[in-house]
């Protein structure tokens, strides 16, 4: 019933989280983020502070992904593939353009990703993945069963599932270790930390009783509760998630949102209803009883960039900045 354009199709993967990337979409799996390096036979070589030497990885390097699978890299992978937009963004941010031999059909950032060989969308192309012959394939939020299916086909699959911004940054550092791009990873993470600090410093004086209630809607009738990095973004931006009583991504009760009475409603401006050709903000404003919500009465229904918020990658802190500007423009733009 809803016609979603290409950008929204990408976002839907991250929002619903109930769809598995292989077979039926990209699922945000239940296990906590475990994308931390396991004990290594040899420690990474890190240049002393101020030495000016580039950080280098010592191989063999043994690490563990979010599905609990441990793997050892004997050297930096020469051919790398990605099955998820967030992972593709990380790889490009680390300067691995030449090493990337395949990406998902949904990848649209950076521009160079569009010209890479495609390995499938909501249903991955197993034949294309095998033909790519990558030394490692990165994916986000893939359930263990589907991950195991690829591994049985001989694919070296590394799955990430970060639930917080800190976990995203740690994951970028880990990919930097695997690919021997530690210096590049540090630069990316340093920028993310700077953006994070900009927001937390700006909103730190907001008292608990003055924090605005924020409701986020990405797909008609769908929002996010506790346990996902989007909920953390609202909190870090100085807000209170109006749907924070529930967990994960879920379909809303319109009456509950009216009762929560959010001060700010955030929506993505890339969703259009097929039948009426109305945008998501129009659908939100026309719902029965929603005209009594403070956000609508005060014209605080604000669009956000879907990809910045839906992808746990290097631009997620830019999404945080955007949310903070929408919720507290007077603090972020003094």
PDB file of C-alpha atoms in Angstrom, residues 117-296:
ATOM      1  CA  UNK A 117      29.643  -4.542  -8.396  1.00  0.00           C
ATOM      2  CA  UNK A 118      26.322  -5.349  -6.727  1.00  0.00           C
ATOM      3  CA  UNK A 119      25.845  -8.344  -4.447  1.00  0.00           C
ATOM      4  CA  UNK A 120      22.096  -8.168  -3.893  1.00  0.00           C
ATOM      5  CA  UNK A 121      19.683  -6.112  -1.825  1.00  0.00           C
ATOM      6  CA  UNK A 122      17.150  -7.374   0.680  1.00  0.00           C
ATOM      7  CA  UNK A 123      17.945 -10.804  -0.716  1.00  0.00           C
ATOM      8  CA  UNK A 124      21.663 -11.154  -1.289  1.00  0.00           C
ATOM      9  CA  UNK A 125      22.997 -12.730  -4.429  1.00  0.00           C
ATOM     10  CA  UNK A 126      24.941 -15.721  -3.161  1.00  0.00           C
ATOM     11  CA  UNK A 127      26.420 -16.468  -6.568  1.00  0.00           C
ATOM     12  CA  UNK A 128      27.671 -12.891  -6.916  1.00  0.00           C
ATOM     13  CA  UNK A 129      29.181 -12.985  -3.429  1.00  0.00           C
ATOM     14  CA  UNK A 130      31.051 -16.196  -4.163  1.00  0.00           C
ATOM     15  CA  UNK A 131      32.192 -14.863  -7.546  1.00  0.00           C
ATOM     16  CA  UNK A 132      33.542 -11.709  -5.887  1.00  0.00           C
ATOM     17  CA  UNK A 133      36.012 -13.978  -4.063  1.00  0.00           C
ATOM     18  CA  UNK A 134      36.501 -11.432  -1.279  1.00  0.00           C
ATOM     19  CA  UNK A 135      38.970 -12.122   1.522  1.00  0.00           C
ATOM     20  CA  UNK A 136      36.339 -10.837   3.936  1.00  0.00           C
ATOM     21  CA  UNK A 137      32.683  -9.800   3.610  1.00  0.00           C
ATOM     22  CA  UNK A 138      31.284  -7.301   6.117  1.00  0.00           C
ATOM     23  CA  UNK A 139      27.590  -7.161   7.045  1.00  0.00           C
ATOM     24  CA  UNK A 140      25.468  -5.506   9.713  1.00  0.00           C
ATOM     25  CA  UNK A 141      22.792  -7.103  11.857  1.00  0.00           C
ATOM     26  CA  UNK A 142      22.578 -10.418  10.079  1.00  0.00           C
ATOM     27  CA  UNK A 143      21.009 -13.217  12.067  1.00  0.00           C
ATOM     28  CA  UNK A 144      23.183 -16.180  12.958  1.00  0.00           C
ATOM     29  CA  UNK A 145      21.303 -18.670  10.791  1.00  0.00           C
ATOM     30  CA  UNK A 146      21.698 -16.668   7.604  1.00  0.00           C
ATOM     31  CA  UNK A 147      25.285 -15.844   8.456  1.00  0.00           C
ATOM     32  CA  UNK A 148      26.038 -19.527   8.887  1.00  0.00           C
ATOM     33  CA  UNK A 149      24.523 -20.242   5.483  1.00  0.00           C
ATOM     34  CA  UNK A 150      27.040 -17.955   3.815  1.00  0.00           C
ATOM     35  CA  UNK A 151      29.886 -19.376   5.860  1.00  0.00           C
ATOM     36  CA  UNK A 152      28.968 -22.881   4.745  1.00  0.00           C
ATOM     37  CA  UNK A 153      29.489 -21.638   1.200  1.00  0.00           C
ATOM     38  CA  UNK A 154      33.052 -20.698   2.101  1.00  0.00           C
ATOM     39  CA  UNK A 155      32.501 -16.977   2.646  1.00  0.00           C
ATOM     40  CA  UNK A 156      34.607 -15.291   5.336  1.00  0.00           C
ATOM     41  CA  UNK A 157      31.810 -13.236   6.876  1.00  0.00           C
ATOM     42  CA  UNK A 158      32.265 -10.634   9.597  1.00  0.00           C
ATOM     43  CA  UNK A 159      28.984  -9.424  11.134  1.00  0.00           C
ATOM     44  CA  UNK A 160      28.649  -6.213  13.141  1.00  0.00           C
ATOM     45  CA  UNK A 161      25.719  -5.219  15.349  1.00  0.00           C
ATOM     46  CA  UNK A 162      26.520  -2.002  17.265  1.00  0.00           C
ATOM     47  CA  UNK A 163      23.754  -0.730  19.550  1.00  0.00           C
ATOM     48  CA  UNK A 164      25.418   2.487  20.730  1.00  0.00           C
ATOM     49  CA  UNK A 165      27.515   5.248  19.220  1.00  0.00           C
ATOM     50  CA  UNK A 166      30.488   4.103  21.294  1.00  0.00           C
ATOM     51  CA  UNK A 167      30.041   0.617  19.841  1.00  0.00           C
ATOM     52  CA  UNK A 168      29.972   2.075  16.319  1.00  0.00           C
ATOM     53  CA  UNK A 169      33.268   3.846  16.961  1.00  0.00           C
ATOM     54  CA  UNK A 170      34.826   0.719  18.478  1.00  0.00           C
ATOM     55  CA  UNK A 171      33.647  -1.230  15.456  1.00  0.00           C
ATOM     56  CA  UNK A 172      35.272   1.245  13.062  1.00  0.00           C
ATOM     57  CA  UNK A 173      38.519   0.874  14.997  1.00  0.00           C
ATOM     58  CA  UNK A 174      38.208  -2.902  14.775  1.00  0.00           C
ATOM     59  CA  UNK A 175      37.701  -2.805  11.007  1.00  0.00           C
ATOM     60  CA  UNK A 176      40.737  -0.530  10.887  1.00  0.00           C
ATOM     61  CA  UNK A 177      42.730  -3.244  12.670  1.00  0.00           C
ATOM     62  CA  UNK A 178      41.525  -5.974  10.343  1.00  0.00           C
ATOM     63  CA  UNK A 179      42.321  -3.963   7.204  1.00  0.00           C
ATOM     64  CA  UNK A 180      45.530  -2.349   8.511  1.00  0.00           C
ATOM     65  CA  UNK A 181      43.939   1.097   8.378  1.00  0.00           C
ATOM     66  CA  UNK A 182      44.313   2.008  12.035  1.00  0.00           C
ATOM     67  CA  UNK A 183      45.467   5.562  11.397  1.00  0.00           C
ATOM     68  CA  UNK A 184      42.506   6.209   9.106  1.00  0.00           C
ATOM     69  CA  UNK A 185      40.149   4.655  11.654  1.00  0.00           C
ATOM     70  CA  UNK A 186      41.548   6.885  14.381  1.00  0.00           C
ATOM     71  CA  UNK A 187      40.965   9.979  12.240  1.00  0.00           C
ATOM     72  CA  UNK A 188      37.351   8.954  11.567  1.00  0.00           C
ATOM     73  CA  UNK A 189      36.671   8.199  15.223  1.00  0.00           C
ATOM     74  CA  UNK A 190      38.317  11.432  16.361  1.00  0.00           C
ATOM     75  CA  UNK A 191      35.938  13.377  14.105  1.00  0.00           C
ATOM     76  CA  UNK A 192      32.970  11.428  15.452  1.00  0.00           C
ATOM     77  CA  UNK A 193      34.055  12.139  19.027  1.00  0.00           C
ATOM     78  CA  UNK A 194      34.304  15.828  18.199  1.00  0.00           C
ATOM     79  CA  UNK A 195      30.753  15.866  16.816  1.00  0.00           C
ATOM     80  CA  UNK A 196      29.523  13.933  19.848  1.00  0.00           C
ATOM     81  CA  UNK A 197      31.219  16.389  22.195  1.00  0.00           C
ATOM     82  CA  UNK A 198      29.714  19.352  20.349  1.00  0.00           C
ATOM     83  CA  UNK A 199      26.225  18.056  21.063  1.00  0.00           C
ATOM     84  CA  UNK A 200      26.730  16.901  24.644  1.00  0.00           C
ATOM     85  CA  UNK A 201      28.391  20.205  25.553  1.00  0.00           C
ATOM     86  CA  UNK A 202      25.573  22.205  23.980  1.00  0.00           C
ATOM     87  CA  UNK A 203      22.746  20.406  25.804  1.00  0.00           C
ATOM     88  CA  UNK A 204      24.422  19.607  29.112  1.00  0.00           C
ATOM     89  CA  UNK A 205      22.696  22.464  30.925  1.00  0.00           C
ATOM     90  CA  UNK A 206      19.188  21.264  30.026  1.00  0.00           C
ATOM     91  CA  UNK A 207      17.517  20.201  33.264  1.00  0.00           C
ATOM     92  CA  UNK A 208      15.662  16.898  33.406  1.00  0.00           C
ATOM     93  CA  UNK A 209      12.350  18.644  33.934  1.00  0.00           C
ATOM     94  CA  UNK A 210      12.972  20.832  30.870  1.00  0.00           C
ATOM     95  CA  UNK A 211      13.955  18.092  28.443  1.00  0.00           C
ATOM     96  CA  UNK A 212      11.724  17.914  25.392  1.00  0.00           C
ATOM     97  CA  UNK A 213       9.815  14.773  24.470  1.00  0.00           C
ATOM     98  CA  UNK A 214      10.816  13.603  21.005  1.00  0.00           C
ATOM     99  CA  UNK A 215       8.898  11.235  18.736  1.00  0.00           C
ATOM    100  CA  UNK A 216      10.589   9.776  15.636  1.00  0.00           C
ATOM    101  CA  UNK A 217       8.726   8.190  12.715  1.00  0.00           C
ATOM    102  CA  UNK A 218      10.535   6.691   9.725  1.00  0.00           C
ATOM    103  CA  UNK A 219       7.862   4.560   8.099  1.00  0.00           C
ATOM    104  CA  UNK A 220       4.142   5.289   8.416  1.00  0.00           C
ATOM    105  CA  UNK A 221       3.224   4.159  11.931  1.00  0.00           C
ATOM    106  CA  UNK A 222       6.672   2.857  12.945  1.00  0.00           C
ATOM    107  CA  UNK A 223       9.017   4.217  15.594  1.00  0.00           C
ATOM    108  CA  UNK A 224      11.862   3.156  17.901  1.00  0.00           C
ATOM    109  CA  UNK A 225      12.067   2.430  21.618  1.00  0.00           C
ATOM    110  CA  UNK A 226      14.798   1.440  24.049  1.00  0.00           C
ATOM    111  CA  UNK A 227      17.774  -0.708  23.158  1.00  0.00           C
ATOM    112  CA  UNK A 228      18.638   0.826  19.773  1.00  0.00           C
ATOM    113  CA  UNK A 229      21.181   3.487  18.911  1.00  0.00           C
ATOM    114  CA  UNK A 230      18.395   5.794  17.699  1.00  0.00           C
ATOM    115  CA  UNK A 231      16.992   5.923  21.225  1.00  0.00           C
ATOM    116  CA  UNK A 232      20.487   6.794  22.461  1.00  0.00           C
ATOM    117  CA  UNK A 233      20.734   9.576  19.885  1.00  0.00           C
ATOM    118  CA  UNK A 234      17.557  11.182  21.247  1.00  0.00           C
ATOM    119  CA  UNK A 235      18.948  10.950  24.782  1.00  0.00           C
ATOM    120  CA  UNK A 236      22.375  12.342  23.829  1.00  0.00           C
ATOM    121  CA  UNK A 237      20.634  15.205  22.034  1.00  0.00           C
ATOM    122  CA  UNK A 238      19.026  16.170  25.343  1.00  0.00           C
ATOM    123  CA  UNK A 239      15.607  14.761  24.600  1.00  0.00           C
ATOM    124  CA  UNK A 240      13.335  12.081  26.017  1.00  0.00           C
ATOM    125  CA  UNK A 241      12.067   9.409  23.645  1.00  0.00           C
ATOM    126  CA  UNK A 242       8.269   9.655  23.581  1.00  0.00           C
ATOM    127  CA  UNK A 243       8.180   5.962  22.651  1.00  0.00           C
ATOM    128  CA  UNK A 244      10.828   4.953  25.172  1.00  0.00           C
ATOM    129  CA  UNK A 245       8.489   2.772  27.218  1.00  0.00           C
ATOM    130  CA  UNK A 246       8.793  -0.002  24.631  1.00  0.00           C
ATOM    131  CA  UNK A 247      11.854  -1.702  23.163  1.00  0.00           C
ATOM    132  CA  UNK A 248      13.238  -2.052  19.654  1.00  0.00           C
ATOM    133  CA  UNK A 249      11.465  -0.999  16.488  1.00  0.00           C
ATOM    134  CA  UNK A 250       7.693  -1.343  16.589  1.00  0.00           C
ATOM    135  CA  UNK A 251       4.357  -0.245  15.141  1.00  0.00           C
ATOM    136  CA  UNK A 252       2.834   2.525  17.198  1.00  0.00           C
ATOM    137  CA  UNK A 253      -0.475   2.956  18.964  1.00  0.00           C
ATOM    138  CA  UNK A 254      -1.684   6.358  17.799  1.00  0.00           C
ATOM    139  CA  UNK A 255      -3.484   6.868  21.098  1.00  0.00           C
ATOM    140  CA  UNK A 256      -0.261   6.275  23.030  1.00  0.00           C
ATOM    141  CA  UNK A 257       1.583   8.926  21.057  1.00  0.00           C
ATOM    142  CA  UNK A 258      -1.231  11.399  21.659  1.00  0.00           C
ATOM    143  CA  UNK A 259      -1.008  10.618  25.379  1.00  0.00           C
ATOM    144  CA  UNK A 260       2.787  11.000  25.341  1.00  0.00           C
ATOM    145  CA  UNK A 261       2.266  14.447  23.763  1.00  0.00           C
ATOM    146  CA  UNK A 262       5.758  14.958  22.248  1.00  0.00           C
ATOM    147  CA  UNK A 263       7.201  18.440  21.959  1.00  0.00           C
ATOM    148  CA  UNK A 264       9.031  17.572  18.744  1.00  0.00           C
ATOM    149  CA  UNK A 265       8.192  15.111  15.983  1.00  0.00           C
ATOM    150  CA  UNK A 266      11.000  14.038  13.656  1.00  0.00           C
ATOM    151  CA  UNK A 267      10.229  12.362  10.337  1.00  0.00           C
ATOM    152  CA  UNK A 268      12.015  11.423   7.131  1.00  0.00           C
ATOM    153  CA  UNK A 269      11.030  13.430   4.064  1.00  0.00           C
ATOM    154  CA  UNK A 270      11.574  10.609   1.574  1.00  0.00           C
ATOM    155  CA  UNK A 271       8.364   8.644   2.176  1.00  0.00           C
ATOM    156  CA  UNK A 272       5.339   9.138  -0.066  1.00  0.00           C
ATOM    157  CA  UNK A 273       1.949   7.422   0.204  1.00  0.00           C
ATOM    158  CA  UNK A 274       1.137   5.683  -3.077  1.00  0.00           C
ATOM    159  CA  UNK A 275      -2.589   6.336  -3.042  1.00  0.00           C
ATOM    160  CA  UNK A 276      -2.637   9.962  -1.887  1.00  0.00           C
ATOM    161  CA  UNK A 277       0.894  11.067  -2.870  1.00  0.00           C
ATOM    162  CA  UNK A 278       1.142  12.628   0.567  1.00  0.00           C
ATOM    163  CA  UNK A 279       4.440  12.902   2.408  1.00  0.00           C
ATOM    164  CA  UNK A 280       5.018  11.427   5.845  1.00  0.00           C
ATOM    165  CA  UNK A 281       4.639  14.751   7.655  1.00  0.00           C
ATOM    166  CA  UNK A 282       1.283  15.290   5.964  1.00  0.00           C
ATOM    167  CA  UNK A 283       0.109  11.844   7.049  1.00  0.00           C
ATOM    168  CA  UNK A 284       1.239  12.530  10.619  1.00  0.00           C
ATOM    169  CA  UNK A 285      -0.520  15.893  10.846  1.00  0.00           C
ATOM    170  CA  UNK A 286      -3.807  14.544   9.456  1.00  0.00           C
ATOM    171  CA  UNK A 287      -4.220  11.712  11.976  1.00  0.00           C
ATOM    172  CA  UNK A 288      -7.282  11.978  14.158  1.00  0.00           C
ATOM    173  CA  UNK A 289      -6.560  13.720  17.458  1.00  0.00           C
ATOM    174  CA  UNK A 290      -2.938  14.445  16.617  1.00  0.00           C
ATOM    175  CA  UNK A 291      -3.708  18.126  16.139  1.00  0.00           C
ATOM    176  CA  UNK A 292      -3.748  18.319  19.951  1.00  0.00           C
ATOM    177  CA  UNK A 293      -0.115  17.212  20.216  1.00  0.00           C
ATOM    178  CA  UNK A 294       2.213  20.045  21.239  1.00  0.00           C
ATOM    179  CA  UNK A 295       4.653  19.365  18.398  1.00  0.00           C
ATOM    180  CA  UNK A 296       1.914  19.791  15.804  1.00  0.00           C
TER     181      UNK A 296
END
